Amino acid sequence: MRGFTCLALLVAVTLIDLSVPYFLIGDIASLWASYLFWTLLALLVIIFAIAYTRLWGRQL
Amino acid sequence: MKPAFVWIAMLGWTAAALWIAVSARRNMKAGASEFFIAGRRLRGFVSGMTYAATTYSAFMLVGLVGLTYRSGVGALGFEMTYLIFTVLFLITFGPRFWIVGNWYGHITPPELLAHRYQNQWVAVAAAVISFFMLIPYASVQLMGMGLLVEGITGGEIPFMTGVFIMAGLSGFSALWAGMRSVAWTDAFQAVTMMATSVAALLFTLYHFFGSPLSFPAAAAEKAPELLRFTWSPALFIGLTLPWAFFALTNPQVSQRMYVPESITSLRRMVIYFALFGFFYTVISTLFGLEAAIIIPGLENPDKAMPQLLAKVPTLLGIIIFVGIFAAATSTLGSIILTLGSLFARDIARPCYPEINEASERWLGRLVIILLLAGCMVFAWFQPGLITVISSMASGGLLVMAPAIVAAFFWRRATAAAALVSMIVGGAATAVMYIARIYPLGWWPSVWGGAATLLLFIGVSLITRPPDNADRFIASVEAELSAYRFRYIRKY
């Protein structure tokens, strides 16, 4: 991944990672709030990584 | 728990791990790279599992369970944020480390820094910082196992017996066939960790809550405060920041970016590790929430998992114990092997340039033995300070992040900047941790990281970059663009 793409992704993911629990759902006393949010966010990043690396090794 | 059961589990599992370690030596060849990074010939599954087993120590089923027990879902947020950063760093830096490592024959991460910055002292500084930060961390693995064994048998198996057995297995794995035996036993240990924790989680969910589906309602009813995110930003960022850069700054994991045999294996390593980390994190935090409901009111949250072990049938308790034993042993084995390679390649070689690879292997082995002895002495004394130094490890290693990132992305970065930022930043971070200085309530890792970054940029701007910087970065980017990371071996 290019440096700028990685940096942009890290900034975006960090903002989402912090802002949603702190400002939107942190007060909800349910497993389906912050717990589910972080679980889904990590899962999305893993799915992105699988999709992004699918062409590794194939010559352009 | 009866000591006999613990003995049977420990020795039985250790015998299986030793057999795997011995088998791993069959295809071993000569040379330092063969011993320290398995000749860059590991396949995807073994690469992914050794990466996972090295990363996830006994902290997960003891420390993270306790952290969740005490402070709720914030612990999951911290650990998942670490995983997210690691996955993104692996798909960004993994191919770069792998390509450069193959081109130039790098065996340790500091060798990459020395090559890029054209200065051997950068590697020496990185290696010394790694030793200083990782020896206490390795010692804590031994101490944790000694305490666990002593705790679950009511003191009938002494603390030091657990320490000796774990040190013996880790040492044998590292000494027998280096990375090859460590990686194969790591794979066995990772599978053990996952299988045992899944079995234990399913049992506890059915036994204590009726079914997994009933757990969310029970948690909301009996421990609602743990489902709210209550961590302060200073705590969350202070704890997460150094771990977020773990994949780059901890040599025992970054060295594993050299080991896959092909780019396909590298991709599989990333995916297998990511999936392992995801499930293991969910499982560990669910244990913490379960323990908070089943055994509330513990003064020491680190005892949540051992207390939970006391509530389950003996066989299941043994299974969980074996999983924790596997996690701690694999992390220790990987750290001592990596530190052995750092000493041989980054500290000894600059002092004695004529040293051959066979001597490097023997020197690495000698360092592994000395390290284990030192860690056992640390564990024997159980100094209070070691816990502080251990938590300092990830924060201290963060000072290497600017130099590592800039090696691939900033042509202006210089050796002087790498040296000054690592040494001054590392010293400042260590002093703040040991003296417990938290300016404005923010953790030393945050201040140390910021100071390191500013120093790195400032010194780079007033010093001259090495002549090869443009060529180094351009050649890597060209290889990545032209072949989508398909690699033509040049080394």
Coordinates of C-alpha atoms in Angstrom, one line a residue, chain B residues 182-449:
Chain B
V182 CA 10.3 -21.9 17.2
A183 CA 7.9 -21.3 14.3
W184 CA 6.7 -24.9 14.2
T185 CA 6.2 -25.1 17.9
D186 CA 4.6 -21.6 17.7
A187 CA 2.1 -23.0 15.1
F188 CA 1.3 -25.9 17.5
Q189 CA 1.0 -23.5 20.4
A190 CA -1.3 -21.1 18.4
V191 CA -3.6 -24.0 17.5
T192 CA -3.6 -25.1 21.1
M193 CA -4.4 -21.5 22.3
M194 CA -7.3 -21.1 19.9
A195 CA -8.8 -24.6 20.4
T196 CA -8.6 -24.5 24.2
S197 CA -10.0 -21.0 24.5
V198 CA -12.9 -21.8 22.1
A199 CA -13.7 -25.0 24.1
A200 CA -13.6 -23.2 27.4
L201 CA -15.6 -20.3 26.2
L202 CA -18.4 -22.5 24.8
F203 CA -18.5 -24.5 28.0
T204 CA -18.7 -21.5 30.3
L205 CA -21.4 -19.8 28.1
Y206 CA -23.6 -22.9 28.2
H207 CA -22.8 -23.9 31.8
F208 CA -23.3 -20.5 33.5
F209 CA -25.7 -18.7 31.1
G210 CA -27.7 -21.5 29.4
S211 CA -26.5 -20.6 25.9
P212 CA -24.3 -18.1 24.1
L213 CA -27.5 -16.3 23.0
S214 CA -28.5 -15.6 26.6
F215 CA -25.2 -14.0 27.5
P216 CA -25.8 -10.5 26.1
A217 CA -29.0 -10.1 28.2
A218 CA -27.3 -11.5 31.3
A219 CA -24.4 -9.1 30.8
A220 CA -26.7 -6.1 30.4
E221 CA -28.6 -7.0 33.5
K222 CA -25.8 -8.0 35.9
A223 CA -22.8 -5.9 34.7
P224 CA -24.2 -2.9 32.7
E225 CA -21.4 -0.6 33.9
L226 CA -18.9 -2.8 32.0
L227 CA -20.8 -2.5 28.7
R228 CA -20.4 1.3 28.8
F229 CA -17.3 2.8 27.5
T230 CA -15.9 4.8 30.4
W231 CA -12.1 5.1 29.7
S232 CA -10.7 8.6 29.6
P233 CA -9.0 9.7 26.4
A234 CA -5.7 9.9 28.2
L235 CA -6.0 6.3 29.3
F236 CA -7.2 4.9 26.0
I237 CA -4.6 6.7 23.8
G238 CA -1.8 6.2 26.4
L239 CA -2.4 2.5 26.4
T240 CA -3.2 2.1 22.7
L241 CA -0.6 4.3 21.0
P242 CA 2.5 2.1 21.7
W243 CA 0.6 -1.1 20.9
A244 CA -0.7 0.4 17.7
F245 CA 2.9 0.5 16.4
F246 CA 3.8 -2.9 17.9
A247 CA 4.1 -4.5 14.4
L248 CA 6.9 -2.1 13.4
T249 CA 8.7 -1.5 16.6
N250 CA 8.9 -4.9 18.3
P251 CA 11.7 -6.8 16.5
Q252 CA 10.4 -10.2 17.5
V253 CA 7.3 -9.6 15.3
S254 CA 8.8 -7.3 12.6
Q255 CA 11.5 -9.9 12.0
R256 CA 8.7 -12.3 11.0
M257 CA 8.1 -10.2 7.9
Y258 CA 11.3 -11.7 6.5
V259 CA 10.3 -15.4 6.9
P260 CA 7.6 -16.2 4.3
E261 CA 8.9 -18.1 1.3
S262 CA 6.8 -16.1 -1.2
I263 CA 4.5 -13.2 -1.5
T264 CA 1.6 -15.6 -1.5
S265 CA 2.8 -16.9 1.9
L266 CA 3.2 -13.3 3.1
R267 CA -0.4 -12.6 2.2
R268 CA -1.5 -15.7 4.0
M269 CA 0.5 -14.8 7.0
V270 CA -1.3 -11.5 7.3
I271 CA -4.7 -13.0 6.8
Y272 CA -4.2 -15.9 9.2
F273 CA -2.8 -13.6 11.9
A274 CA -5.6 -11.1 11.5
L275 CA -8.3 -13.8 11.8
F276 CA -6.5 -15.4 14.8
G277 CA -6.2 -12.0 16.5
F278 CA -9.8 -11.1 15.9
F279 CA -11.3 -14.3 17.4
Y280 CA -8.7 -14.5 20.3
T281 CA -9.5 -10.9 21.3
V282 CA -13.3 -11.5 21.3
I283 CA -12.8 -14.7 23.3
S284 CA -10.5 -13.1 25.9
T285 CA -12.8 -10.1 26.5
L286 CA -15.9 -12.4 26.7
F287 CA -14.0 -14.3 29.5
G288 CA -13.5 -11.0 31.3
L289 CA -17.2 -10.1 31.1
E290 CA -18.2 -13.7 32.2
A291 CA -15.8 -13.5 35.2
A292 CA -17.3 -10.2 36.2
I293 CA -20.7 -11.8 36.4
I294 CA -19.7 -15.2 37.9
I295 CA -17.1 -14.0 40.4
P296 CA -17.7 -10.3 41.1
G297 CA -15.8 -8.3 43.6
L298 CA -12.2 -9.5 43.2
E299 CA -9.7 -7.0 44.5
N300 CA -7.0 -8.1 42.0
P301 CA -8.5 -8.3 38.5
D302 CA -5.5 -10.3 37.2
K303 CA -6.9 -13.2 39.3
A304 CA -10.2 -13.3 37.4
M305 CA -9.0 -16.0 35.0
P306 CA -7.4 -18.2 37.7
Q307 CA -10.6 -17.8 39.8
L308 CA -12.7 -18.8 36.8
L309 CA -10.5 -21.9 36.4
A310 CA -11.5 -22.9 39.9
K311 CA -15.2 -22.7 38.9
V312 CA -15.0 -25.1 36.0
P313 CA -14.5 -28.9 35.9
T314 CA -10.9 -30.1 36.3
L315 CA -10.5 -31.2 32.7
L316 CA -11.6 -27.8 31.3
G317 CA -9.4 -26.0 33.8
I318 CA -6.4 -28.1 32.6
I319 CA -7.4 -27.2 29.0
I320 CA -7.4 -23.5 29.7
F321 CA -4.2 -23.8 31.7
V322 CA -2.4 -25.5 28.7
G323 CA -3.6 -22.6 26.5
I324 CA -2.1 -20.0 28.7
F325 CA 1.1 -22.1 29.1
A326 CA 1.3 -22.2 25.3
A327 CA 0.8 -18.5 24.9
A328 CA 3.5 -17.6 27.4
T329 CA 6.0 -20.1 26.1
S330 CA 5.7 -19.2 22.5
T331 CA 6.2 -15.5 23.2
L332 CA 9.2 -16.1 25.3
G333 CA 10.9 -18.4 22.7
S334 CA 10.4 -15.9 20.0
I335 CA 11.8 -13.0 22.0
I336 CA 14.9 -14.8 23.1
L337 CA 15.6 -16.0 19.5
T338 CA 15.2 -12.5 18.1
L339 CA 17.4 -11.0 20.8
G340 CA 20.0 -13.6 20.1
S341 CA 20.0 -12.6 16.4
L342 CA 20.1 -8.9 17.3
F343 CA 23.2 -9.5 19.4
A344 CA 25.0 -11.6 16.8
R345 CA 24.2 -9.5 13.8
D346 CA 23.8 -5.9 15.1
I347 CA 26.1 -5.7 18.1
A348 CA 28.8 -8.4 17.6
R349 CA 29.3 -8.0 13.9
P350 CA 30.1 -4.3 13.9
C351 CA 32.7 -5.0 16.6
Y352 CA 34.2 -8.0 14.8
P353 CA 33.4 -7.6 11.0
E354 CA 35.3 -10.8 10.2
I355 CA 32.9 -13.0 12.2
N356 CA 31.5 -15.8 10.0
E357 CA 27.9 -17.0 9.9
A358 CA 28.6 -20.2 11.8
S359 CA 30.1 -18.2 14.7
E360 CA 27.1 -15.9 14.6
R361 CA 24.8 -18.9 15.1
W362 CA 26.9 -20.1 18.1
L363 CA 27.0 -16.6 19.5
G364 CA 23.2 -16.3 19.1
R365 CA 22.8 -19.6 21.0
L366 CA 25.1 -18.4 23.8
V367 CA 23.1 -15.2 24.1
I368 CA 19.9 -17.2 24.2
I369 CA 21.2 -19.3 27.2
L370 CA 22.4 -16.2 29.0
L371 CA 19.1 -14.4 28.4
L372 CA 17.1 -17.3 29.8
A373 CA 19.4 -17.4 32.8
G374 CA 19.0 -13.6 33.3
C375 CA 15.2 -13.8 32.9
M376 CA 15.1 -16.7 35.5
V377 CA 17.0 -14.5 37.9
F378 CA 14.6 -11.7 37.4
A379 CA 11.7 -14.0 37.9
W380 CA 13.3 -15.5 41.1
F381 CA 13.6 -12.1 42.7
Q382 CA 10.1 -11.0 41.5
P383 CA 11.1 -7.3 41.8
G384 CA 8.2 -4.8 41.9
L385 CA 10.0 -2.6 39.4
I386 CA 9.9 -5.3 36.7
T387 CA 6.1 -4.7 36.2
V388 CA 6.7 -1.0 35.6
I389 CA 9.6 -1.8 33.3
S390 CA 7.5 -4.4 31.5
S391 CA 4.7 -1.9 30.8
M392 CA 7.4 0.5 29.7
A393 CA 8.5 -2.0 27.0
S394 CA 5.9 -1.1 24.3
G395 CA 6.2 2.6 25.1
G396 CA 9.9 2.5 24.9
L397 CA 10.1 0.7 21.7
L398 CA 7.7 3.3 20.2
V399 CA 10.8 5.5 19.8
M400 CA 11.9 3.4 16.8
A401 CA 8.7 4.1 14.8
P402 CA 9.7 7.3 13.1
A403 CA 13.0 5.9 11.9
I404 CA 11.3 2.7 10.6
V405 CA 8.4 4.5 8.8
A406 CA 10.7 7.2 7.3
A407 CA 13.1 4.6 6.0
F408 CA 10.6 3.8 3.3
F409 CA 8.7 7.0 2.9
W410 CA 10.9 10.1 3.6
R411 CA 14.0 10.7 1.6
R412 CA 15.1 13.5 3.9
A413 CA 15.4 11.2 6.9
T414 CA 19.0 11.0 8.2
A415 CA 21.1 8.7 10.4
A416 CA 21.7 11.4 12.9
A417 CA 18.0 12.0 13.3
A418 CA 17.4 8.2 13.8
L419 CA 20.1 8.0 16.4
V420 CA 19.2 11.2 18.4
S421 CA 15.5 10.5 18.3
M422 CA 15.9 6.9 19.5
I423 CA 18.4 7.5 22.2
V424 CA 16.9 10.8 23.6
G425 CA 13.3 9.7 23.1
G426 CA 14.0 6.3 24.6
A427 CA 15.8 7.7 27.7
A428 CA 13.0 10.3 28.2
T429 CA 10.3 7.7 28.0
A430 CA 12.1 5.3 30.3
V431 CA 12.7 8.0 33.0
M432 CA 9.1 9.1 32.8
Y433 CA 7.8 5.5 33.2
I434 CA 10.2 4.6 36.1
A435 CA 9.6 7.9 37.9
R436 CA 5.9 7.7 37.1
I437 CA 5.8 11.1 35.6
Y438 CA 2.5 11.7 33.7
P439 CA 2.4 15.4 32.6
L440 CA -1.1 16.7 32.3
G441 CA -2.4 13.2 33.0
W442 CA -1.1 11.8 29.7
W443 CA 1.1 8.7 29.6
P444 CA 4.9 8.7 29.1
S445 CA 4.4 6.9 25.8
V446 CA 2.4 9.8 24.4
W447 CA 5.0 12.4 25.5
G448 CA 7.9 10.2 24.5
G449 CA 6.4 9.4 21.1

